[in-house]
Amino acid sequence: MGLLDLSRKLIMKASAIRAVQRIDELGAISETDDGLLRQFLSQANLRAAEKILEWMSLLGMHCEHQADGTIRGILSGSNPTAKPLLLGSHIDTVAHAGKYDGALGVIAALAALEDLLESGCTLPFPVHVLGFSDEEGVRFQATYLGSRAVVAGLDESLLSCRDAAGDALRDVLERDGWHDGAAHFRYAPGDVLGYVELHIEQGRVLEEAKLPIGVVSGIAGQSRISITLKGQADHAGTTPMPLRRDAMVGAAACVLAAESLAHAHSPLVATVGQISLSPNVSNSVPESVKFSLDFRHPDDEQRVELLDLLSHQFHQIAQQRDLEIHWQVVQESGAVACDDFLIEKISRAAKKVTGRCLTLASGAGHDGVMMQQIGPIGMIFVRCLKGLSHHPDEYCAPEDIAAGIDVLVEFLNSFHEA
Ligand code: HGY
Ligand code: MN
Ligand code: MN
């Protein structure tokens, strides 16, 4: 461990200690007692939002919430008419989540503002800290609902998405929305100085480089596809193999085809994370299988070309096995580049705090994909143990959290300099 890391470990500032405690506090707010899960407009997600609003009000921020559960705290600057700088991240989580993904970005932003207020510093612009209601897209299979709502609103196609219970997003919003005292905040292109998000890396690059902090160059594009294969249910004991139209075996061939395509075209990554089949009984040949495909590549052209190739392979597999195939694009977002000016400022701040700074791309999606529609985006990555994420053992060391907060403080203070 470097000297700087050690010093941060030994002398943790109050704001960093509080941030670590708040991570634990928020991590305990879940909609199940079987691991951490906070979905769009679940009661747990709203309770987490309320908790963060409490912390924002302790800083004297003007606090607001939207009906969808997205929240924001506003800290005024010396020039109230200046364009605001946006900070923040998402409040929702995946299932069996770690407690840092999303939450750390909101909590670190508040900790950095706490440090600035403690040092009597007033920024030359307002700062808005946002906590987005949904980035993971677990409930409705549509990602970035929170950030999308504040930059573009939710269109008909999104409002008609249905959750596992068959409820449309529109109806869930109507029925379970936080309507009481709800504000309606929207940002248009050019409204803001920029959006900067601190997030755990969710990869191994910083750990292998033995660095606590990195600056993000850009966010990979992603396609989320839903595939349904339909064959014929049959008796498992009496149907000879050559006569079967087994949708499960067809799906298995597709999954292996996706895996070998990704191995052959690194850094392409392809994941089948969700699968359901019917009739789903042990003594019937599966009639239909529905599975998800998460397909990502830093280069959009390659992603589109390779996805087309894989779709062709899936259709061939279906044809060979006499299966019907339905291929539905659920969600696509192109790769986005972070802003050079923000990258430069963040790397300078990181070098000041940690001595070095690495620039790296993000394979994970982040709300910056939506926020770049209204202004320049920047991201600060914080090392996490073994790169593990979307897992209960996700871990970010307190001294690395402290480093992340210090980098945010340095970054914010750099706006005072010419
Ligand atoms: O899936 C992702 O890339 C992110 O965790 N939403
Ligand atoms: Mn995530
Ligand atoms: Mn995240």
Coordinates of C-alpha atoms and ligand atoms in Angstrom, one line a residue:
M1 CA 0.0 0.0 0.0
G2 CA 1.4 3.4 -1.0
L3 CA 2.2 6.1 1.5
L4 CA -0.7 8.2 0.4
D5 CA -3.1 5.3 0.7
L6 CA -1.7 4.5 4.1
S7 CA -2.1 8.0 5.3
R8 CA -5.7 8.1 4.2
K9 CA -6.3 4.8 6.0
L10 CA -4.8 6.1 9.2
I11 CA -6.3 9.6 9.2
M12 CA -9.8 9.3 7.8
K13 CA -11.7 12.6 7.6
A14 CA -15.0 12.8 9.4
S15 CA -16.8 13.1 6.0
A16 CA -15.2 9.9 4.8
I17 CA -16.0 8.0 8.0
R18 CA -19.6 9.2 7.7
A19 CA -19.7 8.2 4.0
V20 CA -18.6 4.6 5.0
Q21 CA -21.3 4.5 7.6
R22 CA -23.9 5.7 5.2
I23 CA -23.0 3.1 2.7
D24 CA -23.8 0.5 5.3
E25 CA -27.0 2.3 6.3
L26 CA -28.3 2.5 2.7
G27 CA -27.1 -1.1 2.1
A28 CA -29.4 -2.3 4.8
I29 CA -32.5 -0.9 3.0
S30 CA -33.7 -3.7 0.8
E31 CA -37.0 -5.0 -0.5
T32 CA -36.1 -8.6 0.5
D33 CA -34.2 -10.1 3.4
D34 CA -32.5 -12.4 0.8
G35 CA -29.8 -10.0 -0.2
L36 CA -29.9 -6.4 -1.4
L37 CA -32.5 -5.5 -3.9
R38 CA -34.0 -2.0 -4.6
Q39 CA -36.1 -1.8 -7.8
F40 CA -37.8 1.1 -9.4
L41 CA -40.6 2.5 -7.2
S42 CA -40.3 -0.3 -4.6
Q43 CA -41.0 0.8 -1.1
A44 CA -37.3 0.1 -0.3
N45 CA -36.2 2.4 -3.1
L46 CA -38.4 5.2 -1.8
R47 CA -37.1 4.6 1.8
A48 CA -33.5 4.9 0.5
A49 CA -34.5 8.1 -1.4
E50 CA -36.0 9.6 1.8
K51 CA -32.8 8.7 3.8
I52 CA -30.6 10.5 1.2
L53 CA -32.9 13.5 1.3
E54 CA -32.4 13.6 5.0
W55 CA -28.6 13.7 4.5
M56 CA -29.0 16.4 1.9
S57 CA -31.1 18.6 4.2
L58 CA -28.3 18.3 6.9
L59 CA -26.1 20.1 4.4
G60 CA -28.7 22.9 4.0
M61 CA -29.5 21.8 0.5
H62 CA -32.8 22.5 -1.2
C63 CA -34.3 19.0 -1.5
E64 CA -36.8 17.7 -4.0
H65 CA -38.2 14.4 -5.1
Q66 CA -40.0 13.3 -8.3
A67 CA -43.0 11.0 -8.5
D68 CA -40.7 8.3 -9.9
G69 CA -38.5 8.4 -6.9
T70 CA -35.6 10.4 -8.3
I71 CA -34.3 13.0 -5.9
R72 CA -32.1 16.0 -6.0
G73 CA -30.4 18.3 -3.5
I74 CA -29.4 21.8 -4.6
L75 CA -26.5 23.6 -3.0
S76 CA -26.4 27.2 -4.1
G77 CA -23.1 28.9 -5.2
S78 CA -21.9 32.5 -5.2
N79 CA -23.5 33.1 -8.6
P80 CA -27.1 31.7 -8.5
T81 CA -27.6 32.3 -12.2
A82 CA -24.5 30.2 -13.2
K83 CA -25.2 26.9 -14.9
P84 CA -25.2 24.1 -12.2
L85 CA -22.7 21.3 -12.0
L86 CA -24.6 18.0 -11.6
L87 CA -23.2 15.2 -9.4
G88 CA -24.8 11.9 -8.4
S89 CA -25.6 8.3 -9.4
H90 CA -28.4 5.8 -9.0
I91 CA -30.2 4.6 -5.9
D92 CA -31.6 1.3 -7.3
T93 CA -29.7 -1.9 -7.3
V94 CA -29.7 -5.3 -9.1
A95 CA -30.8 -8.4 -7.2
H96 CA -28.2 -9.8 -4.6
A97 CA -26.4 -6.5 -5.1
G98 CA -23.4 -5.0 -3.5
K99 CA -23.9 -1.9 -1.5
Y100 CA -21.5 0.4 -3.4
D101 CA -22.9 0.3 -7.0
G102 CA -24.8 3.6 -7.3
A103 CA -25.0 4.5 -3.7
L104 CA -21.3 5.4 -3.4
G105 CA -21.7 8.1 -6.1
V106 CA -24.5 9.9 -4.3
I107 CA -22.9 9.5 -0.8
A108 CA -19.4 10.6 -2.0
A109 CA -20.9 13.7 -3.7
L110 CA -22.5 14.7 -0.4
A111 CA -19.3 14.0 1.5
A112 CA -17.3 16.2 -0.9
L113 CA -19.8 19.1 -0.4
E114 CA -19.6 18.6 3.3
D115 CA -15.9 19.0 3.1
L116 CA -16.2 22.2 1.0
L117 CA -18.8 23.7 3.4
E118 CA -16.5 22.8 6.4
S119 CA -13.7 24.7 4.8
G120 CA -16.0 27.7 4.2
C121 CA -15.7 27.3 0.5
T122 CA -18.5 28.5 -1.8
L123 CA -18.4 27.4 -5.4
P124 CA -19.0 29.9 -8.2
F125 CA -22.0 27.8 -9.4
P126 CA -24.9 25.8 -7.9
V127 CA -24.3 22.0 -7.4
H128 CA -27.2 19.6 -7.9
V129 CA -26.8 16.1 -6.4
L130 CA -29.1 13.7 -8.1
G131 CA -30.1 10.2 -6.9
F132 CA -31.7 8.4 -9.9
S133 CA -34.6 6.1 -9.2
D134 CA -33.6 3.4 -11.7
E135 CA -30.4 2.8 -13.7
E136 CA -30.2 -1.0 -13.6
G137 CA -33.5 -1.6 -15.4
V138 CA -34.2 -4.7 -13.3
R139 CA -38.0 -4.2 -12.9
F140 CA -38.9 -3.1 -16.5
Q141 CA -35.9 -4.3 -18.5
A142 CA -35.3 -0.7 -19.6
T143 CA -32.2 0.9 -18.2
Y144 CA -31.6 4.5 -17.1
L145 CA -35.3 5.3 -16.4
G146 CA -34.3 7.9 -13.8
S147 CA -31.8 9.8 -15.8
R148 CA -33.8 9.4 -19.0
A149 CA -36.8 11.0 -17.3
V150 CA -34.9 14.1 -16.3
V151 CA -33.3 14.7 -19.7
A152 CA -36.0 13.5 -22.1
G153 CA -39.1 12.2 -20.2
L154 CA -40.4 8.6 -20.5
D155 CA -42.0 8.0 -23.9
E156 CA -45.0 5.7 -24.6
S157 CA -42.8 2.7 -25.5
L158 CA -41.2 2.9 -22.0
L159 CA -44.5 3.7 -20.2
S160 CA -46.0 0.5 -21.6
C161 CA -43.1 -1.8 -20.5
R162 CA -44.4 -4.4 -18.1
D163 CA -42.8 -5.9 -15.0
A164 CA -42.8 -9.6 -14.0
A165 CA -46.3 -9.1 -12.4
G166 CA -47.5 -7.8 -15.8
D167 CA -48.0 -4.2 -14.5
A168 CA -47.3 -1.4 -17.0
L169 CA -44.8 1.2 -15.9
R170 CA -47.4 3.9 -16.5
D171 CA -49.8 2.2 -14.0
V172 CA -47.0 1.5 -11.4
L173 CA -46.1 5.2 -11.6
E174 CA -49.8 6.2 -11.1
R175 CA -50.4 3.6 -8.3
D176 CA -47.1 3.6 -6.4
G177 CA -45.5 7.0 -7.4
W178 CA -44.3 9.4 -4.7
H179 CA -46.9 12.1 -5.8
D180 CA -47.2 14.0 -2.5
G181 CA -45.1 17.2 -2.9
A182 CA -43.5 15.9 -6.0
A183 CA -41.4 18.3 -8.1
H184 CA -40.8 17.9 -11.8
F185 CA -37.2 18.5 -12.7
R186 CA -36.0 18.4 -16.3
Y187 CA -32.7 19.5 -17.9
A188 CA -32.4 20.7 -21.5
P189 CA -29.2 20.6 -23.6
G190 CA -26.9 23.5 -22.6
D191 CA -28.6 23.9 -19.1
V192 CA -25.7 22.5 -17.1
L193 CA -21.9 22.9 -16.7
G194 CA -21.7 19.1 -16.8
Y195 CA -22.5 15.9 -15.0
V196 CA -19.8 14.1 -13.0
E197 CA -20.4 10.7 -11.4
L198 CA -18.1 8.8 -9.0
H199 CA -18.6 5.0 -9.2
I200 CA -16.8 1.8 -8.3
E201 CA -14.9 0.5 -11.3
Q202 CA -16.6 -2.9 -11.3
G203 CA -13.5 -4.2 -13.1
R204 CA -9.9 -5.2 -12.2
V205 CA -7.9 -2.5 -14.0
L206 CA -7.2 -0.2 -11.0
E207 CA -6.6 -3.1 -8.7
E208 CA -4.0 -4.5 -11.1
A209 CA -2.4 -1.1 -11.5
K210 CA -2.4 -0.7 -7.7
L211 CA -4.3 2.6 -8.0
P212 CA -7.3 3.8 -5.9
I213 CA -8.6 6.2 -8.6
G214 CA -9.0 6.3 -12.3
V215 CA -10.7 8.7 -14.8
V216 CA -13.2 7.3 -17.3
S217 CA -12.6 7.9 -21.1
G218 CA -16.0 6.7 -22.2
I219 CA -18.9 4.2 -21.6
A220 CA -19.4 1.2 -23.8
G221 CA -22.5 0.8 -25.9
Q222 CA -24.9 -2.0 -25.1
S223 CA -27.7 -3.9 -26.7
R224 CA -30.3 -5.8 -24.6
I225 CA -32.2 -8.4 -26.6
S226 CA -35.0 -10.7 -25.6
I227 CA -35.1 -14.0 -27.6
T228 CA -38.0 -16.6 -27.6
L229 CA -37.6 -20.0 -29.1
K230 CA -40.7 -22.1 -29.7
G231 CA -40.7 -25.8 -30.4
Q232 CA -43.1 -28.5 -29.3
A233 CA -43.9 -29.8 -25.8
D234 CA -43.7 -33.7 -25.8
H235 CA -43.5 -36.6 -23.4
A236 CA -39.9 -36.9 -22.0
G237 CA -40.2 -40.7 -21.9
T238 CA -41.9 -41.6 -25.1
T239 CA -40.6 -39.1 -27.7
P240 CA -37.6 -40.4 -29.7
M241 CA -34.8 -37.9 -29.9
P242 CA -34.9 -37.3 -33.7
L243 CA -38.6 -36.3 -33.5
R244 CA -38.1 -33.7 -30.8
R245 CA -38.4 -29.9 -31.3
D246 CA -36.7 -29.1 -28.0
A247 CA -36.6 -25.3 -27.4
M248 CA -34.2 -25.7 -24.4
V249 CA -31.5 -27.5 -26.5
G250 CA -32.0 -24.8 -29.1
A251 CA -31.4 -22.1 -26.4
A252 CA -28.3 -24.0 -25.2
A253 CA -26.9 -23.9 -28.7
C254 CA -27.6 -20.2 -28.9
V255 CA -25.9 -19.5 -25.6
L256 CA -22.8 -21.4 -26.6
A257 CA -22.8 -19.5 -30.0
A258 CA -22.9 -16.2 -28.1
E259 CA -20.1 -17.2 -25.9
S260 CA -17.8 -18.4 -28.7
L261 CA -18.5 -15.2 -30.7
A262 CA -17.5 -13.1 -27.7
H263 CA -14.3 -15.1 -27.1
A264 CA -13.4 -14.7 -30.8
H265 CA -14.0 -10.9 -30.8
S266 CA -12.7 -9.5 -27.5
P267 CA -13.4 -6.9 -26.0
L268 CA -16.9 -7.9 -27.0
V269 CA -18.9 -9.4 -24.1
A270 CA -22.1 -11.3 -24.3
T271 CA -24.2 -12.5 -21.4
V272 CA -27.3 -14.6 -21.1
G273 CA -28.4 -13.6 -17.5
Q274 CA -32.1 -14.5 -17.5
I275 CA -34.0 -17.5 -18.8
S276 CA -37.4 -19.0 -18.4
L277 CA -39.0 -22.0 -20.1
S278 CA -42.4 -23.6 -20.4
P279 CA -44.0 -25.9 -19.5
N280 CA -41.0 -26.1 -17.1
V281 CA -41.6 -29.6 -15.8
S282 CA -39.0 -32.3 -15.6
N283 CA -40.8 -34.9 -17.7
S284 CA -41.9 -32.7 -20.6
V285 CA -39.7 -31.7 -23.6
P286 CA -39.5 -27.8 -23.3
E287 CA -41.9 -26.1 -25.7
S288 CA -40.7 -22.6 -25.4
V289 CA -37.7 -20.8 -23.9
K290 CA -37.3 -17.0 -23.4
F291 CA -33.8 -15.7 -22.6
S292 CA -32.1 -12.3 -22.4
L293 CA -28.9 -11.3 -24.2
D294 CA -26.7 -8.5 -22.9
F295 CA -24.2 -7.6 -25.7
R296 CA -21.6 -4.9 -25.3
H297 CA -18.6 -3.5 -27.2
P298 CA -16.7 -0.1 -26.8
D299 CA -17.1 0.4 -30.6
D300 CA -20.7 0.8 -31.8
E301 CA -20.0 -0.3 -35.4
Q302 CA -18.4 -3.5 -34.2
R303 CA -21.3 -4.1 -31.7
V304 CA -23.9 -3.7 -34.4
E305 CA -22.0 -5.8 -37.0
L306 CA -21.4 -8.7 -34.5
L307 CA -24.9 -8.6 -33.1
D308 CA -26.2 -9.0 -36.7
L309 CA -23.9 -12.0 -37.1
L310 CA -25.1 -13.5 -33.9
S311 CA -28.7 -13.0 -34.9
H312 CA -28.0 -14.8 -38.1
Q313 CA -26.4 -17.7 -36.2
F314 CA -29.5 -17.9 -33.9
H315 CA -31.9 -18.0 -36.8
Q316 CA -29.8 -20.8 -38.4
I317 CA -29.9 -22.8 -35.1
A318 CA -33.7 -22.3 -35.0
Q319 CA -34.1 -23.4 -38.6
Q320 CA -31.9 -26.5 -38.2
R321 CA -34.0 -27.5 -35.1
D322 CA -37.4 -26.6 -36.6
L323 CA -38.0 -24.0 -33.9
E324 CA -39.7 -20.6 -34.3
I325 CA -37.6 -17.7 -33.1
H326 CA -38.6 -14.2 -32.0
W327 CA -35.8 -11.7 -31.6
Q328 CA -36.8 -8.4 -29.8
V329 CA -34.4 -5.5 -29.2
V330 CA -35.4 -4.3 -25.7
Q331 CA -32.9 -1.6 -25.3
E332 CA -29.9 -0.1 -27.2
S333 CA -27.6 2.7 -26.2
G334 CA -24.5 3.8 -28.1
A335 CA -21.1 4.2 -26.6
V336 CA -20.5 7.7 -25.2
A337 CA -17.3 9.6 -24.7
C338 CA -16.5 11.6 -21.6
D339 CA -15.7 15.2 -22.0
D340 CA -12.0 16.0 -22.5
F341 CA -12.1 19.2 -20.3
L342 CA -13.7 17.2 -17.5
I343 CA -11.3 14.3 -18.0
E344 CA -8.3 16.7 -17.7
K345 CA -9.7 18.3 -14.6
I346 CA -10.5 15.0 -12.9
S347 CA -7.1 13.5 -13.8
R348 CA -5.3 16.6 -12.4
A349 CA -7.3 16.3 -9.2
A350 CA -6.6 12.6 -9.0
K351 CA -2.8 13.1 -9.5
K352 CA -2.9 15.7 -6.7
V353 CA -4.6 13.3 -4.3
T354 CA -3.1 10.0 -5.2
G355 CA 0.1 10.8 -7.1
R356 CA -1.1 9.1 -10.3
C357 CA -4.1 8.7 -12.5
L358 CA -5.1 6.1 -15.0
T359 CA -7.6 6.7 -17.8
L360 CA -9.8 3.7 -18.5
A361 CA -13.0 2.9 -20.4
S362 CA -16.2 1.6 -18.7
G363 CA -17.7 -1.7 -19.8
A364 CA -20.5 -1.1 -17.4
G365 CA -23.3 1.3 -18.3
H366 CA -23.9 4.4 -16.3
D367 CA -26.4 7.3 -16.1
G368 CA -23.9 9.5 -18.0
V369 CA -25.1 7.7 -21.1
M370 CA -28.4 9.7 -20.7
M371 CA -26.9 12.8 -19.1
Q372 CA -24.6 13.4 -22.1
Q373 CA -27.7 14.4 -24.0
I374 CA -27.8 17.7 -22.0
G375 CA -24.1 18.4 -21.3
P376 CA -20.5 17.2 -21.0
I377 CA -20.0 14.2 -18.7
G378 CA -17.1 12.9 -16.6
M379 CA -16.6 9.9 -14.4
I380 CA -14.3 9.1 -11.5
F381 CA -13.7 5.3 -10.9
V382 CA -12.8 4.0 -7.5
R383 CA -11.0 0.6 -7.1
C384 CA -13.1 -2.2 -5.8
L385 CA -11.9 -5.6 -4.5
K386 CA -11.3 -8.1 -7.3
G387 CA -13.5 -5.9 -9.6
L388 CA -16.4 -7.8 -8.1
S389 CA -19.8 -6.1 -8.5
H390 CA -23.5 -7.1 -8.9
H391 CA -22.5 -9.4 -6.0
P392 CA -23.0 -9.3 -2.2
D393 CA -19.2 -9.4 -1.7
E394 CA -18.7 -6.1 -3.7
Y395 CA -16.2 -4.1 -1.6
C396 CA -14.6 -0.7 -1.7
A397 CA -11.9 0.0 1.0
P398 CA -12.6 3.0 3.2
E399 CA -9.3 4.6 2.3
D400 CA -10.3 4.3 -1.4
I401 CA -13.6 5.9 -0.7
A402 CA -11.7 8.7 1.1
A403 CA -9.5 9.1 -1.9
G404 CA -12.5 9.3 -4.2
I405 CA -14.1 12.1 -2.0
D406 CA -10.8 14.0 -1.9
V407 CA -10.6 13.8 -5.7
L408 CA -14.1 15.2 -6.0
V409 CA -13.2 18.0 -3.6
E410 CA -10.0 18.8 -5.6
F411 CA -12.0 18.7 -8.8
L412 CA -14.7 21.1 -7.4
N413 CA -12.0 23.4 -6.0
S414 CA -10.3 23.5 -9.4
F415 CA -13.2 25.6 -10.7
H416 CA -12.0 28.4 -8.4
E417 CA -8.7 28.6 -10.3
A418 CA -8.6 30.5 -13.6
Ligands
HGY1 O1 -25.4 -3.2 -16.4 C1 -24.7 -2.2 -16.2 O2 -23.8 -2.0 -17.0 C2 -24.9 -1.3 -15.1 O3 -24.6 -2.0 -13.9 N1 -26.2 -0.8 -15.1
MN2 MN -24.9 -1.9 -11.7
MN3 MN -24.0 1.4 -11.3

